[in-house]
């Protein structure tokens, strides 16, 4: 069981070694800033409070040995400096002091990074950096000495340390026993040799063959990273595969599994995933379990990387049903012969053909050399074809302002307390009937729909424009709708004037022929559906509707923007519909 | 690392030279015996510059201050105007310039740990010495493990 550094620091603190105990906590936080227990203890010490209560573990040489092998060099040195533990403690303290000593002030980057890694628990990474730097060229004597010390601490001592990673108890299988014997030597290569020998002695053992393949994969990874040139690539192997390979060199399978697992979670698939699976499989073999359970047929699944590496991935069928059907068709009598495509890569490529019709035979537009167009824009247009009603001021309807809106808030907001005016369906249809019977052009949608949304009938077009006419149950009483009309007039006539046929606009929107860009490009003077400035409703300066920044449609909340003016060609359709509705009502 | 483990690689550090490349440490101490013992221990990883007086220490700081990774100051400096504590306060710029002797003026600022060494460490409060700008108090002669631990703590606290 791993010794808790906080527990050791607590015991050191109790013994009076306050500074050394703090260094232990600092060392832990340098390796893992998220370590909660140390973080809480360090926070209390920084505030001048005692450490939180908890278990205390007296420091021993065994703990120091364990920490050195795990790369916790700062914590180990702090424990050794706190008091004499006897035996080789003094020598170890000197060696750690030498190893952790700062590099010269202007040392090259590799040495600075090496020292940084040593202080942050990356001893194996620091060793890799130094080895790579040594391959680049000669290094100072002190750097060679530190490399020697690191090798001795991490590798030589690791191999001489007891094989604490082997599972406890008797080995359940002969293969597991052979692998454990290799692990006791703290060497993946030794494990591989023992696995090879076992596989040769037991040629029919599939697990032994798997073990050999897995160990060869891991040994190959170690060898390839030994030859890698990290410093030449201007990168420093802070973590990652070099660190995992270093764990493999120390035969620390759990450490390698942890690093490979983290790497594989970030980059699933590929070599790292295969290595992670290999380490996991090796640990299974050490426990006497096979890498792949062969007692059941494997379910059809996506082959994993390790299975591919091991050659046990489920293979695809040689022939599919489609292949067999094709073969039968090709061999069977009466089968329709397949047309041979000369260019199988591009069987559908089109060829450009030359028009055989002479150019002289094409109709030409008068006065030009080009071909004639289908539309003749020189044809005179009768007055009936042009929607000129909007220019007739005598037919323009002046839109009255509802009294409740005109007397609204000064800022132009619609009072939330006031219900939005809506029309009853019967009222609207009656008004449309009247309008259609009196004068089709006076209530034409081209005219009415072009009215600005800031007009007095602000709420009327907005509500029905979003869909069918409001249901009577949802609509306010008819009195409220009629109250917005000028007093003294015929209610239906006024409704016909006020009402804009936007409730039926939805029916004709599918006929909208003009793209929106054309509408934007039209000026108000050119568009016959736009109201002229003289006919636009004028508001008093005090009226809230006179505010230029106010968007009336937006003020209502639920009301969508008023529809764009209909082109003249569609007004006839709408007028005809209104007339038809009026006739039906009549 | 029990008795059955292989022995640590032996190494006799070469004599310190200008081009050695080891980390530079200023050691201010008048006591020759302490200096010999401490330097013997520290030279495995450090290149030591010795000063026997406050004036000499200021000269070395002006010359090699940029290369130093730590300063070891004896608290008692017989024969000097400044003792180790006052020199620490000067190096940490806790003394007004007009109160300094001429040789101690315009010293470069040192951003390295300052370790105060003494034969009687129990006589000094570490909290008080830290208030003056020191980082650790150690008994003479110093050893490499504790010096390195003081420098490491200084690095980890930053």
mmCIF file of N, CA and C in Angstrom, chain A residues 90 116 124 219 292 316 323 349 369 447 458 514 524 574:
data_model
loop_
_atom_site.group_PDB
_atom_site.id
_atom_site.type_symbol
_atom_site.label_atom_id
_atom_site.label_comp_id
_atom_site.label_asym_id
_atom_site.label_seq_id
_atom_site.Cartn_x
_atom_site.Cartn_y
_atom_site.Cartn_z
ATOM 1 N N UNK A 90 22.320 9.122 5.307
ATOM 2 C CA UNK A 90 23.161 10.279 5.039
ATOM 3 C C UNK A 90 23.679 10.244 3.595
ATOM 4 N N UNK A 116 13.590 20.903 -13.898
ATOM 5 C CA UNK A 116 12.171 21.166 -13.627
ATOM 6 C C UNK A 116 11.403 19.856 -13.471
ATOM 7 N N UNK A 124 11.671 10.019 -14.425
ATOM 8 C CA UNK A 124 11.895 9.195 -15.613
ATOM 9 C C UNK A 124 11.990 10.062 -16.864
ATOM 10 N N UNK A 219 8.478 -4.502 -25.868
ATOM 11 C CA UNK A 219 9.928 -4.364 -25.997
ATOM 12 C C UNK A 219 10.282 -3.539 -27.231
ATOM 13 N N UNK A 292 -7.480 -13.072 -24.107
ATOM 14 C CA UNK A 292 -8.753 -13.216 -24.813
ATOM 15 C C UNK A 292 -9.440 -14.466 -24.292
ATOM 16 N N UNK A 316 -13.239 -10.988 -42.184
ATOM 17 C CA UNK A 316 -14.427 -10.876 -43.011
ATOM 18 C C UNK A 316 -14.621 -12.162 -43.824
ATOM 19 N N UNK A 323 -21.781 -11.171 -53.778
ATOM 20 C CA UNK A 323 -20.783 -11.782 -54.662
ATOM 21 C C UNK A 323 -21.311 -13.096 -55.230
ATOM 22 N N UNK A 349 -19.380 9.836 -67.503
ATOM 23 C CA UNK A 349 -18.869 11.107 -68.019
ATOM 24 C C UNK A 349 -19.642 11.515 -69.272
ATOM 25 N N UNK A 369 -27.164 41.481 -82.959
ATOM 26 C CA UNK A 369 -26.619 40.280 -83.565
ATOM 27 C C UNK A 369 -26.890 39.026 -82.769
ATOM 28 N N UNK A 447 -52.883 47.779 -52.188
ATOM 29 C CA UNK A 447 -52.939 49.077 -51.522
ATOM 30 C C UNK A 447 -52.818 48.916 -50.018
ATOM 31 N N UNK A 458 -52.372 49.319 -36.179
ATOM 32 C CA UNK A 458 -51.120 48.646 -35.879
ATOM 33 C C UNK A 458 -51.318 47.189 -35.503
ATOM 34 N N UNK A 514 -41.558 37.221 -56.931
ATOM 35 C CA UNK A 514 -40.350 38.050 -57.048
ATOM 36 C C UNK A 514 -39.381 37.707 -55.928
ATOM 37 N N UNK A 524 -39.277 53.482 -53.444
ATOM 38 C CA UNK A 524 -40.686 53.709 -53.137
ATOM 39 C C UNK A 524 -41.405 54.368 -54.296
ATOM 40 N N UNK A 574 -55.893 38.177 -55.237
ATOM 41 C CA UNK A 574 -56.442 38.453 -53.913
ATOM 42 C C UNK A 574 -57.805 39.107 -54.025
#
